[in-house]
PDB file of N, CA, C and O in Angstrom:
ATOM      1  N   MET A1487     147.086 -27.792  71.584  1.00  0.00           N
ATOM      2  CA  MET A1487     145.699 -27.568  71.216  1.00  0.00           C
ATOM      3  C   MET A1487     145.422 -26.073  71.075  1.00  0.00           C
ATOM      4  O   MET A1487     144.782 -25.651  70.139  1.00  0.00           O
ATOM      5  N   GLU A1488     145.936 -25.298  72.017  1.00  0.00           N
ATOM      6  CA  GLU A1488     145.723 -23.846  71.969  1.00  0.00           C
ATOM      7  C   GLU A1488     146.423 -23.237  70.753  1.00  0.00           C
ATOM      8  O   GLU A1488     145.902 -22.325  70.120  1.00  0.00           O
ATOM      9  N   ARG A1489     147.596 -23.779  70.403  1.00  0.00           N
ATOM     10  CA  ARG A1489     148.328 -23.289  69.231  1.00  0.00           C
ATOM     11  C   ARG A1489     147.505 -23.486  67.966  1.00  0.00           C
ATOM     12  O   ARG A1489     147.486 -22.629  67.088  1.00  0.00           O
ATOM     13  N   THR A1490     146.811 -24.610  67.892  1.00  0.00           N
ATOM     14  CA  THR A1490     145.980 -24.892  66.720  1.00  0.00           C
ATOM     15  C   THR A1490     144.891 -23.841  66.577  1.00  0.00           C
ATOM     16  O   THR A1490     144.708 -23.275  65.500  1.00  0.00           O
ATOM     17  N   LYS A1491     144.194 -23.556  67.648  1.00  0.00           N
ATOM     18  CA  LYS A1491     143.109 -22.570  67.601  1.00  0.00           C
ATOM     19  C   LYS A1491     143.657 -21.182  67.267  1.00  0.00           C
ATOM     20  O   LYS A1491     143.077 -20.460  66.466  1.00  0.00           O
ATOM     21  N   GLU A1492     144.777 -20.812  67.865  1.00  0.00           N
ATOM     22  CA  GLU A1492     145.393 -19.513  67.575  1.00  0.00           C
ATOM     23  C   GLU A1492     145.796 -19.423  66.109  1.00  0.00           C
ATOM     24  O   GLU A1492     145.619 -18.380  65.478  1.00  0.00           O
ATOM     25  N   SER A1493     146.344 -20.504  65.559  1.00  0.00           N
ATOM     26  CA  SER A1493     146.752 -20.521  64.154  1.00  0.00           C
ATOM     27  C   SER A1493     145.543 -20.354  63.243  1.00  0.00           C
ATOM     28  O   SER A1493     145.601 -19.615  62.251  1.00  0.00           O
ATOM     29  N   ILE A1494     144.448 -21.024  63.566  1.00  0.00           N
ATOM     30  CA  ILE A1494     143.229 -20.924  62.762  1.00  0.00           C
ATOM     31  C   ILE A1494     142.678 -19.504  62.813  1.00  0.00           C
ATOM     32  O   ILE A1494     142.354 -18.912  61.781  1.00  0.00           O
ATOM     33  N   GLU A1495     142.593 -18.935  63.997  1.00  0.00           N
ATOM     34  CA  GLU A1495     142.083 -17.571  64.140  1.00  0.00           C
ATOM     35  C   GLU A1495     142.957 -16.577  63.387  1.00  0.00           C
ATOM     36  O   GLU A1495     142.457 -15.685  62.711  1.00  0.00           O
ATOM     37  N   SER A1496     144.263 -16.731  63.492  1.00  0.00           N
ATOM     38  CA  SER A1496     145.197 -15.835  62.811  1.00  0.00           C
ATOM     39  C   SER A1496     145.037 -15.937  61.290  1.00  0.00           C
ATOM     40  O   SER A1496     145.013 -14.918  60.588  1.00  0.00           O
ATOM     41  N   ALA A1497     144.913 -17.155  60.782  1.00  0.00           N
ATOM     42  CA  ALA A1497     144.758 -17.351  59.340  1.00  0.00           C
ATOM     43  C   ALA A1497     143.446 -16.748  58.845  1.00  0.00           C
ATOM     44  O   ALA A1497     143.402 -16.127  57.782  1.00  0.00           O
ATOM     45  N   ILE A1498     142.376 -16.908  59.611  1.00  0.00           N
ATOM     46  CA  ILE A1498     141.083 -16.327  59.240  1.00  0.00           C
ATOM     47  C   ILE A1498     141.196 -14.805  59.190  1.00  0.00           C
ATOM     48  O   ILE A1498     140.742 -14.168  58.239  1.00  0.00           O
ATOM     49  N   LYS A1499     141.830 -14.220  60.188  1.00  0.00           N
ATOM     50  CA  LYS A1499     141.990 -12.768  60.231  1.00  0.00           C
ATOM     51  C   LYS A1499     142.814 -12.263  59.051  1.00  0.00           C
ATOM     52  O   LYS A1499     142.501 -11.222  58.472  1.00  0.00           O
ATOM     53  N   GLN A1500     143.858 -13.003  58.671  1.00  0.00           N
ATOM     54  CA  GLN A1500     144.684 -12.601  57.532  1.00  0.00           C
ATOM     55  C   GLN A1500     143.865 -12.579  56.244  1.00  0.00           C
ATOM     56  O   GLN A1500     143.966 -11.645  55.447  1.00  0.00           O
ATOM     57  N   ILE A1501     143.056 -13.601  56.037  1.00  0.00           N
ATOM     58  CA  ILE A1501     142.249 -13.675  54.818  1.00  0.00           C
ATOM     59  C   ILE A1501     141.211 -12.546  54.804  1.00  0.00           C
ATOM     60  O   ILE A1501     141.014 -11.891  53.780  1.00  0.00           O
ATOM     61  N   LEU A1502     140.569 -12.315  55.932  1.00  0.00           N
ATOM     62  CA  LEU A1502     139.590 -11.223  55.999  1.00  0.00           C
ATOM     63  C   LEU A1502     140.258  -9.877  55.751  1.00  0.00           C
ATOM     64  O   LEU A1502     139.700  -9.016  55.061  1.00  0.00           O
ATOM     65  N   ASP A1503     141.454  -9.698  56.298  1.00  0.00           N
ATOM     66  CA  ASP A1503     142.189  -8.454  56.098  1.00  0.00           C
ATOM     67  C   ASP A1503     142.548  -8.262  54.628  1.00  0.00           C
ATOM     68  O   ASP A1503     142.440  -7.155  54.100  1.00  0.00           O
ATOM     69  N   GLN A1504     142.954  -9.337  53.951  1.00  0.00           N
ATOM     70  CA  GLN A1504     143.277  -9.263  52.524  1.00  0.00           C
ATOM     71  C   GLN A1504     142.064  -8.847  51.706  1.00  0.00           C
ATOM     72  O   GLN A1504     142.191  -8.176  50.686  1.00  0.00           O
ATOM     73  N   LYS A1505     140.895  -9.248  52.145  1.00  0.00           N
ATOM     74  CA  LYS A1505     139.660  -8.917  51.435  1.00  0.00           C
ATOM     75  C   LYS A1505     139.113  -7.557  51.872  1.00  0.00           C
ATOM     76  O   LYS A1505     138.077  -7.132  51.403  1.00  0.00           O
ATOM     77  N   SER A1506     139.816  -6.897  52.777  1.00  0.00           N
ATOM     78  CA  SER A1506     139.403  -5.606  53.340  1.00  0.00           C
ATOM     79  C   SER A1506     138.062  -5.697  54.059  1.00  0.00           C
ATOM     80  O   SER A1506     137.284  -4.745  54.065  1.00  0.00           O
ATOM     81  N   TYR A1507     137.797  -6.858  54.653  1.00  0.00           N
ATOM     82  CA  TYR A1507     136.596  -7.034  55.465  1.00  0.00           C
ATOM     83  C   TYR A1507     136.923  -6.652  56.894  1.00  0.00           C
ATOM     84  O   TYR A1507     138.040  -6.847  57.358  1.00  0.00           O
ATOM     85  N   LYS A1508     135.930  -6.140  57.574  1.00  0.00           N
ATOM     86  CA  LYS A1508     136.091  -5.856  58.992  1.00  0.00           C
ATOM     87  C   LYS A1508     136.304  -7.186  59.712  1.00  0.00           C
ATOM     88  O   LYS A1508     135.543  -8.133  59.525  1.00  0.00           O
ATOM     89  N   VAL A1509     137.348  -7.241  60.504  1.00  0.00           N
ATOM     90  CA  VAL A1509     137.677  -8.482  61.203  1.00  0.00           C
ATOM     91  C   VAL A1509     136.932  -8.515  62.537  1.00  0.00           C
ATOM     92  O   VAL A1509     137.198  -7.709  63.424  1.00  0.00           O
ATOM     93  N   PRO A1510     135.991  -9.451  62.666  1.00  0.00           N
ATOM     94  CA  PRO A1510     135.241  -9.556  63.919  1.00  0.00           C
ATOM     95  C   PRO A1510     136.039 -10.333  64.961  1.00  0.00           C
ATOM     96  O   PRO A1510     137.086 -10.911  64.657  1.00  0.00           O
ATOM     97  N   ASP A1511     135.537 -10.355  66.181  1.00  0.00           N
ATOM     98  CA  ASP A1511     136.090 -11.278  67.162  1.00  0.00           C
ATOM     99  C   ASP A1511     135.774 -12.669  66.644  1.00  0.00           C
ATOM    100  O   ASP A1511     134.620 -12.963  66.307  1.00  0.00           O
ATOM    101  N   ILE A1512     136.789 -13.498  66.558  1.00  0.00           N
ATOM    102  CA  ILE A1512     136.592 -14.839  66.028  1.00  0.00           C
ATOM    103  C   ILE A1512     136.035 -15.723  67.146  1.00  0.00           C
ATOM    104  O   ILE A1512     136.692 -15.936  68.156  1.00  0.00           O
ATOM    105  N   LYS A1513     134.820 -16.198  66.940  1.00  0.00           N
ATOM    106  CA  LYS A1513     134.150 -17.054  67.920  1.00  0.00           C
ATOM    107  C   LYS A1513     133.807 -18.379  67.269  1.00  0.00           C
ATOM    108  O   LYS A1513     133.586 -18.445  66.059  1.00  0.00           O
ATOM    109  N   ASP A1514     133.744 -19.421  68.085  1.00  0.00           N
ATOM    110  CA  ASP A1514     133.480 -20.769  67.579  1.00  0.00           C
ATOM    111  C   ASP A1514     132.192 -20.872  66.776  1.00  0.00           C
ATOM    112  O   ASP A1514     132.109 -21.636  65.824  1.00  0.00           O
ATOM    113  N   GLU A1515     131.169 -20.102  67.136  1.00  0.00           N
ATOM    114  CA  GLU A1515     129.871 -20.246  66.473  1.00  0.00           C
ATOM    115  C   GLU A1515     129.767 -19.487  65.147  1.00  0.00           C
ATOM    116  O   GLU A1515     128.773 -19.631  64.429  1.00  0.00           O
ATOM    117  N   LEU A1516     130.776 -18.704  64.786  1.00  0.00           N
ATOM    118  CA  LEU A1516     130.731 -17.989  63.511  1.00  0.00           C
ATOM    119  C   LEU A1516     130.761 -18.979  62.357  1.00  0.00           C
ATOM    120  O   LEU A1516     131.603 -19.874  62.300  1.00  0.00           O
ATOM    121  N   ARG A1517     129.822 -18.803  61.422  1.00  0.00           N
ATOM    122  CA  ARG A1517     129.775 -19.664  60.240  1.00  0.00           C
ATOM    123  C   ARG A1517     130.773 -19.122  59.213  1.00  0.00           C
ATOM    124  O   ARG A1517     130.819 -17.926  58.956  1.00  0.00           O
ATOM    125  N   ILE A1518     131.545 -20.019  58.661  1.00  0.00           N
ATOM    126  CA  ILE A1518     132.655 -19.631  57.788  1.00  0.00           C
ATOM    127  C   ILE A1518     132.163 -18.941  56.509  1.00  0.00           C
ATOM    128  O   ILE A1518     132.715 -17.917  56.111  1.00  0.00           O
ATOM    129  N   ILE A1519     131.130 -19.475  55.901  1.00  0.00           N
ATOM    130  CA  ILE A1519     130.641 -18.887  54.654  1.00  0.00           C
ATOM    131  C   ILE A1519     129.658 -17.751  54.937  1.00  0.00           C
ATOM    132  O   ILE A1519     129.844 -16.633  54.459  1.00  0.00           O
ATOM    133  N   GLU A1520     128.643 -18.028  55.728  1.00  0.00           N
ATOM    134  CA  GLU A1520     127.573 -17.059  55.937  1.00  0.00           C
ATOM    135  C   GLU A1520     128.005 -15.847  56.750  1.00  0.00           C
ATOM    136  O   GLU A1520     127.672 -14.715  56.411  1.00  0.00           O
ATOM    137  N   ASP A1521     128.736 -16.063  57.852  1.00  0.00           N
ATOM    138  CA  ASP A1521     129.098 -14.956  58.738  1.00  0.00           C
ATOM    139  C   ASP A1521     130.405 -14.273  58.350  1.00  0.00           C
ATOM    140  O   ASP A1521     130.528 -13.051  58.467  1.00  0.00           O
ATOM    141  N   LEU A1522     131.378 -15.065  57.907  1.00  0.00           N
ATOM    142  CA  LEU A1522     132.685 -14.489  57.556  1.00  0.00           C
ATOM    143  C   LEU A1522     132.796 -14.141  56.079  1.00  0.00           C
ATOM    144  O   LEU A1522     133.713 -13.433  55.679  1.00  0.00           O
ATOM    145  N   GLY A1523     131.872 -14.638  55.262  1.00  0.00           N
ATOM    146  CA  GLY A1523     131.863 -14.311  53.840  1.00  0.00           C
ATOM    147  C   GLY A1523     132.933 -15.021  53.032  1.00  0.00           C
ATOM    148  O   GLY A1523     133.322 -14.557  51.958  1.00  0.00           O
ATOM    149  N   PHE A1524     133.402 -16.176  53.522  1.00  0.00           N
ATOM    150  CA  PHE A1524     134.436 -16.918  52.803  1.00  0.00           C
ATOM    151  C   PHE A1524     133.857 -17.574  51.555  1.00  0.00           C
ATOM    152  O   PHE A1524     132.777 -18.150  51.582  1.00  0.00           O
ATOM    153  N   SER A1525     134.618 -17.507  50.476  1.00  0.00           N
ATOM    154  CA  SER A1525     134.288 -18.232  49.249  1.00  0.00           C
ATOM    155  C   SER A1525     135.026 -19.577  49.304  1.00  0.00           C
ATOM    156  O   SER A1525     135.842 -19.813  50.202  1.00  0.00           O
ATOM    157  N   SER A1526     134.767 -20.426  48.327  1.00  0.00           N
ATOM    158  CA  SER A1526     135.482 -21.703  48.287  1.00  0.00           C
ATOM    159  C   SER A1526     136.985 -21.473  48.109  1.00  0.00           C
ATOM    160  O   SER A1526     137.802 -22.211  48.657  1.00  0.00           O
ATOM    161  N   LEU A1527     137.352 -20.439  47.382  1.00  0.00           N
ATOM    162  CA  LEU A1527     138.765 -20.106  47.217  1.00  0.00           C
ATOM    163  C   LEU A1527     139.388 -19.666  48.544  1.00  0.00           C
ATOM    164  O   LEU A1527     140.518 -20.042  48.868  1.00  0.00           O
ATOM    165  N   ASP A1528     138.651 -18.892  49.327  1.00  0.00           N
ATOM    166  CA  ASP A1528     139.134 -18.472  50.651  1.00  0.00           C
ATOM    167  C   ASP A1528     139.345 -19.678  51.559  1.00  0.00           C
ATOM    168  O   ASP A1528     140.332 -19.753  52.295  1.00  0.00           O
ATOM    169  N   ILE A1529     138.417 -20.633  51.497  1.00  0.00           N
ATOM    170  CA  ILE A1529     138.543 -21.842  52.321  1.00  0.00           C
ATOM    171  C   ILE A1529     139.758 -22.648  51.892  1.00  0.00           C
ATOM    172  O   ILE A1529     140.514 -23.135  52.734  1.00  0.00           O
ATOM    173  N   ALA A1530     139.980 -22.760  50.584  1.00  0.00           N
ATOM    174  CA  ALA A1530     141.165 -23.470  50.090  1.00  0.00           C
ATOM    175  C   ALA A1530     142.443 -22.772  50.558  1.00  0.00           C
ATOM    176  O   ALA A1530     143.415 -23.431  50.961  1.00  0.00           O
ATOM    177  N   GLN A1531     142.457 -21.456  50.515  1.00  0.00           N
ATOM    178  CA  GLN A1531     143.610 -20.688  50.973  1.00  0.00           C
ATOM    179  C   GLN A1531     143.834 -20.913  52.475  1.00  0.00           C
ATOM    180  O   GLN A1531     144.970 -21.084  52.920  1.00  0.00           O
ATOM    181  N   LEU A1532     142.761 -20.930  53.232  1.00  0.00           N
ATOM    182  CA  LEU A1532     142.842 -21.156  54.671  1.00  0.00           C
ATOM    183  C   LEU A1532     143.432 -22.530  54.971  1.00  0.00           C
ATOM    184  O   LEU A1532     144.353 -22.660  55.784  1.00  0.00           O
ATOM    185  N   ILE A1533     142.947 -23.550  54.291  1.00  0.00           N
ATOM    186  CA  ILE A1533     143.425 -24.911  54.511  1.00  0.00           C
ATOM    187  C   ILE A1533     144.889 -25.044  54.107  1.00  0.00           C
ATOM    188  O   ILE A1533     145.686 -25.674  54.810  1.00  0.00           O
ATOM    189  N   ALA A1534     145.274 -24.437  52.989  1.00  0.00           N
ATOM    190  CA  ALA A1534     146.674 -24.480  52.549  1.00  0.00           C
ATOM    191  C   ALA A1534     147.581 -23.784  53.570  1.00  0.00           C
ATOM    192  O   ALA A1534     148.665 -24.283  53.906  1.00  0.00           O
ATOM    193  N   HIS A1535     147.136 -22.649  54.072  1.00  0.00           N
ATOM    194  CA  HIS A1535     147.907 -21.912  55.080  1.00  0.00           C
ATOM    195  C   HIS A1535     148.088 -22.755  56.339  1.00  0.00           C
ATOM    196  O   HIS A1535     149.189 -22.846  56.883  1.00  0.00           O
ATOM    197  N   LEU A1536     147.014 -23.380  56.777  1.00  0.00           N
ATOM    198  CA  LEU A1536     147.085 -24.189  57.996  1.00  0.00           C
ATOM    199  C   LEU A1536     147.957 -25.426  57.803  1.00  0.00           C
ATOM    200  O   LEU A1536     148.675 -25.828  58.718  1.00  0.00           O
ATOM    201  N   GLU A1537     147.910 -26.010  56.618  1.00  0.00           N
ATOM    202  CA  GLU A1537     148.768 -27.172  56.348  1.00  0.00           C
ATOM    203  C   GLU A1537     150.242 -26.778  56.432  1.00  0.00           C
ATOM    204  O   GLU A1537     151.055 -27.494  57.016  1.00  0.00           O
ATOM    205  N   MET A1538     150.580 -25.622  55.878  1.00  0.00           N
ATOM    206  CA  MET A1538     151.971 -25.165  55.937  1.00  0.00           C
ATOM    207  C   MET A1538     152.382 -24.830  57.366  1.00  0.00           C
ATOM    208  O   MET A1538     153.472 -25.172  57.809  1.00  0.00           O
ATOM    209  N   GLU A1539     151.506 -24.152  58.104  1.00  0.00           N
ATOM    210  CA  GLU A1539     151.849 -23.716  59.454  1.00  0.00           C
ATOM    211  C   GLU A1539     151.845 -24.856  60.467  1.00  0.00           C
ATOM    212  O   GLU A1539     152.736 -24.958  61.304  1.00  0.00           O
ATOM    213  N   LEU A1540     150.844 -25.721  60.384  1.00  0.00           N
ATOM    214  CA  LEU A1540     150.694 -26.773  61.388  1.00  0.00           C
ATOM    215  C   LEU A1540     151.308 -28.110  60.958  1.00  0.00           C
ATOM    216  O   LEU A1540     151.501 -28.992  61.787  1.00  0.00           O
ATOM    217  N   GLY A1541     151.563 -28.235  59.654  1.00  0.00           N
ATOM    218  CA  GLY A1541     152.159 -29.472  59.157  1.00  0.00           C
ATOM    219  C   GLY A1541     151.189 -30.642  59.104  1.00  0.00           C
ATOM    220  O   GLY A1541     151.620 -31.797  59.071  1.00  0.00           O
ATOM    221  N   ILE A1542     149.894 -30.348  59.088  1.00  0.00           N
ATOM    222  CA  ILE A1542     148.889 -31.408  59.004  1.00  0.00           C
ATOM    223  C   ILE A1542     147.802 -31.027  58.006  1.00  0.00           C
ATOM    224  O   ILE A1542     147.542 -29.853  57.779  1.00  0.00           O
ATOM    225  N   ASP A1543     147.219 -32.055  57.410  1.00  0.00           N
ATOM    226  CA  ASP A1543     146.090 -31.861  56.501  1.00  0.00           C
ATOM    227  C   ASP A1543     145.035 -32.900  56.849  1.00  0.00           C
ATOM    228  O   ASP A1543     145.083 -34.027  56.368  1.00  0.00           O
ATOM    229  N   PRO A1544     144.096 -32.534  57.720  1.00  0.00           N
ATOM    230  CA  PRO A1544     143.097 -33.508  58.149  1.00  0.00           C
ATOM    231  C   PRO A1544     142.219 -34.015  57.001  1.00  0.00           C
ATOM    232  O   PRO A1544     141.664 -35.099  57.074  1.00  0.00           O
ATOM    233  N   PHE A1545     142.129 -33.259  55.925  1.00  0.00           N
ATOM    234  CA  PHE A1545     141.267 -33.642  54.815  1.00  0.00           C
ATOM    235  C   PHE A1545     141.904 -34.727  53.956  1.00  0.00           C
ATOM    236  O   PHE A1545     141.200 -35.480  53.307  1.00  0.00           O
ATOM    237  N   SER A1546     143.218 -34.833  53.980  1.00  0.00           N
ATOM    238  CA  SER A1546     143.879 -35.932  53.278  1.00  0.00           C
ATOM    239  C   SER A1546     143.858 -37.197  54.130  1.00  0.00           C
ATOM    240  O   SER A1546     144.169 -38.276  53.645  1.00  0.00           O
ATOM    241  N   GLU A1547     143.471 -37.043  55.396  1.00  0.00           N
ATOM    242  CA  GLU A1547     143.414 -38.185  56.307  1.00  0.00           C
ATOM    243  C   GLU A1547     141.983 -38.637  56.568  1.00  0.00           C
ATOM    244  O   GLU A1547     141.716 -39.357  57.526  1.00  0.00           O
ATOM    245  N   GLY A1548     141.045 -38.177  55.753  1.00  0.00           N
ATOM    246  CA  GLY A1548     139.685 -38.672  55.845  1.00  0.00           C
ATOM    247  C   GLY A1548     138.646 -37.704  56.374  1.00  0.00           C
ATOM    248  O   GLY A1548     137.457 -37.991  56.313  1.00  0.00           O
ATOM    249  N   ALA A1549     139.052 -36.557  56.908  1.00  0.00           N
ATOM    250  CA  ALA A1549     138.065 -35.574  57.363  1.00  0.00           C
ATOM    251  C   ALA A1549     137.341 -35.013  56.140  1.00  0.00           C
ATOM    252  O   ALA A1549     137.935 -34.840  55.075  1.00  0.00           O
ATOM    253  N   LEU A1550     136.071 -34.757  56.284  1.00  0.00           N
ATOM    254  CA  LEU A1550     135.268 -34.238  55.178  1.00  0.00           C
ATOM    255  C   LEU A1550     135.215 -32.717  55.220  1.00  0.00           C
ATOM    256  O   LEU A1550     134.899 -32.136  56.259  1.00  0.00           O
ATOM    257  N   ILE A1551     135.535 -32.096  54.102  1.00  0.00           N
ATOM    258  CA  ILE A1551     135.495 -30.635  54.024  1.00  0.00           C
ATOM    259  C   ILE A1551     134.082 -30.140  54.319  1.00  0.00           C
ATOM    260  O   ILE A1551     133.903 -29.063  54.882  1.00  0.00           O
ATOM    261  N   SER A1552     133.093 -30.938  53.993  1.00  0.00           N
ATOM    262  CA  SER A1552     131.702 -30.541  54.245  1.00  0.00           C
ATOM    263  C   SER A1552     131.357 -30.554  55.735  1.00  0.00           C
ATOM    264  O   SER A1552     130.314 -30.048  56.126  1.00  0.00           O
ATOM    265  N   SER A1553     132.257 -31.105  56.553  1.00  0.00           N
ATOM    266  CA  SER A1553     132.002 -31.154  57.998  1.00  0.00           C
ATOM    267  C   SER A1553     132.359 -29.849  58.695  1.00  0.00           C
ATOM    268  O   SER A1553     132.102 -29.697  59.881  1.00  0.00           O
ATOM    269  N   ILE A1554     132.956 -28.919  57.961  1.00  0.00           N
ATOM    270  CA  ILE A1554     133.307 -27.645  58.586  1.00  0.00           C
ATOM    271  C   ILE A1554     132.336 -26.558  58.144  1.00  0.00           C
ATOM    272  O   ILE A1554     132.309 -26.163  56.998  1.00  0.00           O
ATOM    273  N   ASN A1555     131.531 -26.131  59.080  1.00  0.00           N
ATOM    274  CA  ASN A1555     130.589 -25.051  58.811  1.00  0.00           C
ATOM    275  C   ASN A1555     130.904 -23.826  59.644  1.00  0.00           C
ATOM    276  O   ASN A1555     130.641 -22.713  59.227  1.00  0.00           O
ATOM    277  N   THR A1556     131.464 -24.058  60.826  1.00  0.00           N
ATOM    278  CA  THR A1556     131.756 -22.972  61.755  1.00  0.00           C
ATOM    279  C   THR A1556     133.234 -22.966  62.102  1.00  0.00           C
ATOM    280  O   THR A1556     133.951 -23.934  61.836  1.00  0.00           O
ATOM    281  N   VAL A1557     133.672 -21.892  62.719  1.00  0.00           N
ATOM    282  CA  VAL A1557     135.055 -21.813  63.192  1.00  0.00           C
ATOM    283  C   VAL A1557     135.310 -22.946  64.194  1.00  0.00           C
ATOM    284  O   VAL A1557     136.344 -23.601  64.153  1.00  0.00           O
ATOM    285  N   GLY A1558     134.344 -23.208  65.060  1.00  0.00           N
ATOM    286  CA  GLY A1558     134.491 -24.271  66.050  1.00  0.00           C
ATOM    287  C   GLY A1558     134.643 -25.638  65.414  1.00  0.00           C
ATOM    288  O   GLY A1558     135.470 -26.445  65.845  1.00  0.00           O
ATOM    289  N   SER A1559     133.864 -25.915  64.366  1.00  0.00           N
ATOM    290  CA  SER A1559     133.979 -27.221  63.707  1.00  0.00           C
ATOM    291  C   SER A1559     135.323 -27.352  62.993  1.00  0.00           C
ATOM    292  O   SER A1559     135.912 -28.434  62.964  1.00  0.00           O
ATOM    293  N   LEU A1560     135.832 -26.256  62.448  1.00  0.00           N
ATOM    294  CA  LEU A1560     137.160 -26.275  61.832  1.00  0.00           C
ATOM    295  C   LEU A1560     138.224 -26.569  62.884  1.00  0.00           C
ATOM    296  O   LEU A1560     139.108 -27.402  62.668  1.00  0.00           O
ATOM    297  N   CYS A1561     138.127 -25.918  64.031  1.00  0.00           N
ATOM    298  CA  CYS A1561     139.073 -26.165  65.121  1.00  0.00           C
ATOM    299  C   CYS A1561     139.016 -27.628  65.563  1.00  0.00           C
ATOM    300  O   CYS A1561     140.057 -28.260  65.781  1.00  0.00           O
ATOM    301  N   ASN A1562     137.807 -28.174  65.668  1.00  0.00           N
ATOM    302  CA  ASN A1562     137.651 -29.564  66.099  1.00  0.00           C
ATOM    303  C   ASN A1562     138.305 -30.541  65.127  1.00  0.00           C
ATOM    304  O   ASN A1562     138.951 -31.506  65.553  1.00  0.00           O
ATOM    305  N   VAL A1563     138.157 -30.292  63.832  1.00  0.00           N
ATOM    306  CA  VAL A1563     138.757 -31.172  62.826  1.00  0.00           C
ATOM    307  C   VAL A1563     140.280 -31.161  62.966  1.00  0.00           C
ATOM    308  O   VAL A1563     140.922 -32.212  62.971  1.00  0.00           O
ATOM    309  N   TYR A1564     140.858 -29.979  63.113  1.00  0.00           N
ATOM    310  CA  TYR A1564     142.312 -29.890  63.242  1.00  0.00           C
ATOM    311  C   TYR A1564     142.794 -30.451  64.575  1.00  0.00           C
ATOM    312  O   TYR A1564     143.806 -31.138  64.630  1.00  0.00           O
ATOM    313  N   GLN A1565     142.076 -30.174  65.646  1.00  0.00           N
ATOM    314  CA  GLN A1565     142.491 -30.687  66.949  1.00  0.00           C
ATOM    315  C   GLN A1565     142.388 -32.198  67.003  1.00  0.00           C
ATOM    316  O   GLN A1565     143.254 -32.867  67.581  1.00  0.00           O
ATOM    317  N   SER A1566     141.386 -32.777  66.372  1.00  0.00           N
ATOM    318  CA  SER A1566     141.268 -34.242  66.301  1.00  0.00           C
ATOM    319  C   SER A1566     142.439 -34.837  65.540  1.00  0.00           C
ATOM    320  O   SER A1566     142.981 -35.877  65.929  1.00  0.00           O
ATOM    321  N   CYS A1567     142.839 -34.179  64.488  1.00  0.00           N
ATOM    322  CA  CYS A1567     143.970 -34.655  63.687  1.00  0.00           C
ATOM    323  C   CYS A1567     145.266 -34.549  64.490  1.00  0.00           C
ATOM    324  O   CYS A1567     146.087 -35.455  64.456  1.00  0.00           O
ATOM    325  N   VAL A1568     145.448 -33.455  65.236  1.00  0.00           N
ATOM    326  CA  VAL A1568     146.642 -33.275  66.065  1.00  0.00           C
ATOM    327  C   VAL A1568     146.692 -34.371  67.122  1.00  0.00           C
ATOM    328  O   VAL A1568     147.740 -34.974  67.347  1.00  0.00           O
ATOM    329  N   HIS A1569     145.569 -34.660  67.763  1.00  0.00           N
ATOM    330  CA  HIS A1569     145.530 -35.693  68.803  1.00  0.00           C
ATOM    331  C   HIS A1569     145.800 -37.066  68.201  1.00  0.00           C
ATOM    332  O   HIS A1569     146.397 -37.914  68.851  1.00  0.00           O
ATOM    333  N   GLY A1570     145.374 -37.295  66.973  1.00  0.00           N
ATOM    334  CA  GLY A1570     145.630 -38.569  66.311  1.00  0.00           C
ATOM    335  C   GLY A1570     147.093 -38.778  65.990  1.00  0.00           C
ATOM    336  O   GLY A1570     147.564 -39.904  65.889  1.00  0.00           O
ATOM    337  N   LYS A1571     147.848 -37.679  65.843  1.00  0.00           N
ATOM    338  CA  LYS A1571     149.278 -37.753  65.519  1.00  0.00           C
ATOM    339  C   LYS A1571     150.131 -38.057  66.737  1.00  0.00           C
ATOM    340  O   LYS A1571     151.253 -38.453  66.624  1.00  0.00           O
ATOM    341  N   LYS A1572     149.584 -37.774  67.931  1.00  0.00           N
ATOM    342  CA  LYS A1572     150.392 -37.931  69.142  1.00  0.00           C
ATOM    343  C   LYS A1572     150.388 -39.353  69.618  1.00  0.00           C
ATOM    344  O   LYS A1572     149.600 -40.152  69.354  1.00  0.00           O
TER     345      LYS A1572
END
């Protein structure tokens, strides 16, 4: 579970760094679009990165992309998928 959260935080930081944005402390309540400035392309890149790193795609298993608004909600979607695999 902790690996999932670390992977998500690391991927978010990489994308922000690529955009030359100041990387904040990643907190669960940060909104992905409003606070981090992610575009739909950034979100797609994030999901692709996480699928490669974690080997799971919760959105192909029924999770709704619209259900992720914050870093915490993104973590919850991935952690739920990880728990479903075990």
